[in-house]
């Protein structure tokens, strides 16, 4: 189990998003047990940057996988963790700034800039599920920077002109903060988890910034689907059925 989990975590970090669904389907039944739930999770997230002038939130799509590790003493308590592999953050319509190029500055004067910052995020949350299937969770979340860029755009003669400027070297590689959420576990099929979760960044976003410190903020609306849970239950039932078929030794015989 430990080797399988380690291999899966490594593969999720290095393979494209399209391959993660296939990997989950292959390993899902091996990672589900009465005290461990594994699944895929995805949805929309609405991000902003504190102390950053902008005209709205940056809307993106997130995708990852999760683990619910239940307490054997009290299954209502669990550790909720995993990796949000695709998780864009940033801000929408920040002020246009100089690109130190006269031609580009003239082209995008009066245009817009969207800032997009992508992380591999790892939440490590304490989760409690009530008897009515409503759950709450809270704890730290850590992010590893993947890419960051500003997208300049302007409509010129009905053509959308776009220029992307990489700003990864201006962003701290490690992000961290606290996350809290509330959700509902549907007793339909293998069990669907609907979650509303908020992330409050505590690590300054920009390196060497003399302006008011900026932090990541993001609201997640996600659906989590257990992978392989039904198959794991079928295997367990088949194994128990085989054990029940084994005849017990008669009294006095070994």
Short mmCIF file of C-alpha atoms in Angstrom, two decimals:
data_model
loop_
_atom_site.label_atom_id
_atom_site.label_comp_id
_atom_site.label_asym_id
_atom_site.label_seq_id
_atom_site.Cartn_x
_atom_site.Cartn_y
_atom_site.Cartn_z
CA UNK A 1 0.00 0.00 0.00
CA UNK A 2 2.77 2.47 0.93
CA UNK A 3 4.68 1.78 -2.31
CA UNK A 4 1.52 2.14 -4.39
CA UNK A 5 0.68 5.45 -2.69
CA UNK A 6 4.21 6.80 -3.23
CA UNK A 7 4.22 5.87 -6.92
CA UNK A 8 0.79 7.45 -7.41
CA UNK A 9 1.83 10.74 -5.77
CA UNK A 10 4.95 10.94 -7.94
CA UNK A 11 3.00 10.24 -11.13
CA UNK A 12 0.39 12.89 -10.35
CA UNK A 13 3.10 15.50 -10.01
CA UNK A 14 4.88 14.75 -13.30
CA UNK A 15 2.29 13.58 -15.81
CA UNK A 16 -0.20 15.76 -17.73
CA UNK A 17 -3.67 16.31 -16.28
CA UNK A 18 -5.24 14.08 -18.96
CA UNK A 19 -3.25 11.09 -17.70
CA UNK A 20 -4.28 11.54 -14.08
CA UNK A 21 -7.81 10.27 -14.66
CA UNK A 22 -6.44 7.04 -16.18
CA UNK A 23 -3.99 6.56 -13.30
CA UNK A 24 -6.78 7.11 -10.78
CA UNK A 25 -8.97 4.50 -12.45
CA UNK A 26 -6.11 1.98 -12.36
CA UNK A 27 -5.10 2.49 -8.72
CA UNK A 28 -8.40 3.66 -7.22
CA UNK A 29 -9.64 0.33 -5.86
CA UNK A 30 -6.23 -0.36 -4.26
CA UNK A 31 -6.38 2.92 -2.32
CA UNK A 32 -9.90 2.58 -0.91
CA UNK A 33 -10.66 0.83 2.36
CA UNK A 34 -13.13 1.31 5.25
CA UNK A 35 -10.81 3.97 6.71
CA UNK A 36 -9.38 5.49 3.53
CA UNK A 37 -11.27 7.17 0.68
CA UNK A 38 -9.45 8.18 -2.49
CA UNK A 39 -10.96 10.12 -5.36
CA UNK A 40 -10.78 12.84 -7.99
CA UNK A 41 -11.85 16.38 -7.19
CA UNK A 42 -12.48 19.32 -9.46
CA UNK A 43 -14.53 22.43 -10.03
CA UNK A 44 -14.28 26.19 -10.27
CA UNK A 45 -12.20 28.60 -8.22
CA UNK A 46 -12.54 32.35 -7.93
CA UNK A 47 -9.23 34.04 -7.09
CA UNK A 48 -8.03 37.49 -6.22
CA UNK A 49 -4.91 39.17 -4.84
CA UNK A 50 -5.18 41.34 -1.76
CA UNK A 51 -3.92 44.93 -2.07
CA UNK A 52 -3.84 44.53 -5.87
CA UNK A 53 -5.91 46.99 -7.86
CA UNK A 54 -8.19 44.96 -10.13
CA UNK A 55 -11.72 45.00 -11.47
CA UNK A 56 -12.78 41.47 -10.56
CA UNK A 57 -11.91 37.93 -9.59
CA UNK A 58 -9.92 35.55 -11.76
CA UNK A 59 -12.14 32.57 -12.62
CA UNK A 60 -10.39 29.27 -13.22
CA UNK A 61 -10.82 25.50 -13.19
CA UNK A 62 -9.17 23.28 -10.60
CA UNK A 63 -8.48 19.55 -10.71
CA UNK A 64 -6.72 17.17 -8.36
CA UNK A 65 -7.10 14.14 -6.15
CA UNK A 66 -7.91 13.74 -2.48
CA UNK A 67 -7.61 11.34 0.45
CA UNK A 68 -9.97 11.14 3.42
CA UNK A 69 -8.11 9.23 6.15
CA UNK A 70 -10.64 8.30 8.84
CA UNK A 71 -9.93 7.82 12.52
CA UNK A 72 -10.44 4.19 13.59
CA UNK A 73 -11.56 5.39 17.05
CA UNK A 74 -14.12 7.84 15.67
CA UNK A 75 -14.75 7.64 11.87
CA UNK A 76 -16.49 11.03 11.93
CA UNK A 77 -13.03 12.60 12.29
CA UNK A 78 -10.60 12.39 9.39
CA UNK A 79 -7.60 14.00 7.72
CA UNK A 80 -8.45 15.47 4.33
CA UNK A 81 -5.43 15.87 2.06
CA UNK A 82 -4.23 15.34 -1.51
CA UNK A 83 -2.87 17.50 -4.33
CA UNK A 84 -4.69 20.19 -6.33
CA UNK A 85 -2.65 19.71 -9.49
CA UNK A 86 -4.36 22.39 -11.58
CA UNK A 87 -5.16 25.43 -9.48
CA UNK A 88 -4.85 28.85 -11.18
CA UNK A 89 -4.84 31.90 -8.92
CA UNK A 90 -4.35 35.57 -9.71
CA UNK A 91 -6.36 38.70 -10.50
CA UNK A 92 -8.54 39.95 -13.32
CA UNK A 93 -8.00 43.29 -15.09
CA UNK A 94 -5.06 44.79 -13.21
CA UNK A 95 -3.72 48.14 -14.45
CA UNK A 96 -1.62 48.08 -17.61
CA UNK A 97 2.06 48.79 -16.91
CA UNK A 98 5.09 49.47 -19.10
CA UNK A 99 6.78 46.53 -20.83
CA UNK A 100 9.88 48.64 -21.49
CA UNK A 101 9.18 48.36 -25.18
CA UNK A 102 7.79 51.40 -26.99
CA UNK A 103 5.96 49.35 -29.61
CA UNK A 104 4.32 47.01 -27.07
CA UNK A 105 3.43 49.90 -24.78
CA UNK A 106 1.66 51.69 -27.62
CA UNK A 107 -0.10 48.50 -28.71
CA UNK A 108 -1.56 47.69 -25.30
CA UNK A 109 -2.24 51.24 -24.08
CA UNK A 110 -5.85 51.23 -22.90
CA UNK A 111 -5.93 47.43 -22.84
CA UNK A 112 -6.22 45.00 -19.93
CA UNK A 113 -3.91 42.72 -17.96
CA UNK A 114 -4.91 39.42 -16.31
CA UNK A 115 -2.45 37.93 -13.83
CA UNK A 116 -2.44 34.14 -13.63
CA UNK A 117 -0.37 32.18 -11.11
CA UNK A 118 -0.45 28.38 -11.11
CA UNK A 119 0.50 26.20 -8.17
CA UNK A 120 0.56 22.60 -7.07
CA UNK A 121 -1.45 22.98 -3.85
CA UNK A 122 -1.47 20.52 -0.94
CA UNK A 123 -4.14 21.06 1.75
CA UNK A 124 -3.74 19.17 5.05
CA UNK A 125 -7.08 19.65 6.78
CA UNK A 126 -8.90 18.25 9.79
CA UNK A 127 -12.38 17.20 8.70
CA UNK A 128 -15.45 16.33 10.76
CA UNK A 129 -18.62 14.83 9.28
CA UNK A 130 -21.90 15.13 11.17
CA UNK A 131 -24.59 12.46 11.17
CA UNK A 132 -26.63 14.48 8.66
CA UNK A 133 -23.70 14.15 6.17
CA UNK A 134 -22.70 17.82 6.44
CA UNK A 135 -18.98 18.22 7.07
CA UNK A 136 -16.61 21.02 7.99
CA UNK A 137 -12.84 21.15 7.59
CA UNK A 138 -9.95 23.50 8.26
CA UNK A 139 -6.16 23.55 8.34
CA UNK A 140 -3.03 24.67 6.48
CA UNK A 141 -2.50 24.62 2.72
CA UNK A 142 0.86 24.75 0.96
CA UNK A 143 1.57 25.67 -2.65
CA UNK A 144 4.52 25.08 -4.99
CA UNK A 145 4.75 27.58 -7.84
CA UNK A 146 4.53 26.10 -11.35
CA UNK A 147 4.10 29.08 -13.69
CA UNK A 148 3.16 32.74 -13.48
CA UNK A 149 2.43 35.24 -16.23
CA UNK A 150 0.63 38.47 -17.05
CA UNK A 151 -1.61 38.33 -20.11
CA UNK A 152 -1.89 41.68 -21.90
CA UNK A 153 -4.84 41.90 -24.26
CA UNK A 154 -6.53 44.53 -26.38
CA UNK A 155 -9.19 44.53 -29.06
CA UNK A 156 -7.76 46.20 -32.17
CA UNK A 157 -10.01 46.43 -35.21
CA UNK A 158 -12.12 43.56 -33.87
CA UNK A 159 -9.01 41.37 -33.48
CA UNK A 160 -7.95 40.32 -29.99
CA UNK A 161 -4.21 40.98 -29.62
CA UNK A 162 -2.56 39.06 -26.76
CA UNK A 163 0.92 39.16 -25.23
CA UNK A 164 2.07 36.97 -22.32
CA UNK A 165 4.85 38.13 -20.04
CA UNK A 166 6.41 35.54 -17.73
CA UNK A 167 6.68 36.85 -14.15
CA UNK A 168 7.70 33.64 -12.38
CA UNK A 169 10.96 35.16 -11.13
CA UNK A 170 8.95 37.89 -9.33
CA UNK A 171 6.79 35.42 -7.37
CA UNK A 172 7.78 33.49 -4.24
CA UNK A 173 8.14 29.79 -5.09
CA UNK A 174 6.39 28.64 -1.90
CA UNK A 175 2.93 29.83 -0.94
CA UNK A 176 1.17 28.92 2.30
CA UNK A 177 -1.93 29.85 4.21
CA UNK A 178 -5.03 28.48 5.87
CA UNK A 179 -8.08 26.88 4.27
CA UNK A 180 -11.56 26.26 5.65
CA UNK A 181 -14.58 24.69 4.06
CA UNK A 182 -18.04 23.24 4.42
CA UNK A 183 -19.66 20.53 2.34
CA UNK A 184 -22.16 17.74 1.98
CA UNK A 185 -21.65 14.02 1.35
CA UNK A 186 -24.32 12.59 -0.94
CA UNK A 187 -25.28 8.98 -0.29
CA UNK A 188 -25.76 8.38 -4.00
CA UNK A 189 -23.71 5.80 -5.88
CA UNK A 190 -20.25 5.68 -4.33
CA UNK A 191 -20.81 9.00 -2.54
CA UNK A 192 -20.27 12.47 -4.02
CA UNK A 193 -18.69 15.26 -1.94
CA UNK A 194 -19.80 18.84 -2.71
CA UNK A 195 -17.50 21.41 -1.07
CA UNK A 196 -17.24 25.18 -0.73
CA UNK A 197 -13.75 26.06 0.51
CA UNK A 198 -11.85 29.31 1.03
CA UNK A 199 -8.08 29.79 0.96
CA UNK A 200 -6.45 32.70 2.80
CA UNK A 201 -2.79 33.14 1.84
CA UNK A 202 -0.32 34.19 4.53
CA UNK A 203 2.93 34.29 2.53
CA UNK A 204 3.68 37.51 0.60
CA UNK A 205 3.17 36.96 -3.10
CA UNK A 206 5.85 39.19 -4.66
CA UNK A 207 9.58 39.29 -4.00
CA UNK A 208 11.03 42.59 -2.78
CA UNK A 209 7.76 44.46 -3.05
CA UNK A 210 7.77 47.87 -1.30
CA UNK A 211 4.05 48.43 -1.88
CA UNK A 212 1.35 47.09 0.47
CA UNK A 213 1.97 43.35 0.84
CA UNK A 214 -0.07 41.18 -1.51
CA UNK A 215 -1.49 37.73 -0.72
CA UNK A 216 -3.41 35.05 -2.60
CA UNK A 217 -7.12 34.58 -1.93
CA UNK A 218 -9.26 31.89 -3.55
CA UNK A 219 -12.76 30.45 -3.21
CA UNK A 220 -13.20 26.85 -4.40
CA UNK A 221 -16.44 25.15 -5.41
CA UNK A 222 -15.65 21.48 -6.02
CA UNK A 223 -17.15 18.05 -6.47
CA UNK A 224 -15.22 15.01 -5.25
CA UNK A 225 -15.85 11.56 -6.71
CA UNK A 226 -14.45 8.42 -5.01
CA UNK A 227 -12.54 6.27 -7.51
CA UNK A 228 -12.64 2.49 -7.29
CA UNK A 229 -14.71 2.42 -4.13
CA UNK A 230 -17.38 0.18 -5.64
CA UNK A 231 -14.79 -2.16 -7.10
CA UNK A 232 -12.99 -2.37 -3.76
CA UNK A 233 -16.28 -3.23 -2.02
CA UNK A 234 -16.98 -5.96 -4.60
CA UNK A 235 -13.54 -7.48 -4.05
CA UNK A 236 -14.08 -7.47 -0.28
CA UNK A 237 -17.50 -9.11 -0.63
CA UNK A 238 -16.09 -11.77 -2.99
CA UNK A 239 -13.26 -12.54 -0.56
CA UNK A 240 -15.67 -12.88 2.36
CA UNK A 241 -17.88 -15.17 0.27
CA UNK A 242 -14.90 -17.42 -0.52
CA UNK A 243 -13.96 -17.60 3.16
CA UNK A 244 -17.53 -18.58 4.06
CA UNK A 245 -17.35 -21.47 1.60
CA UNK A 246 -14.31 -23.00 3.33
CA UNK A 247 -15.61 -25.87 5.52
CA UNK A 248 -14.81 -25.62 9.19
CA UNK A 249 -12.99 -28.62 10.79
CA UNK A 250 -15.22 -31.08 12.64
CA UNK A 251 -15.01 -31.23 16.43
CA UNK A 252 -11.99 -33.18 17.54
CA UNK A 253 -10.27 -32.94 14.17
CA UNK A 254 -7.49 -30.54 13.18
#
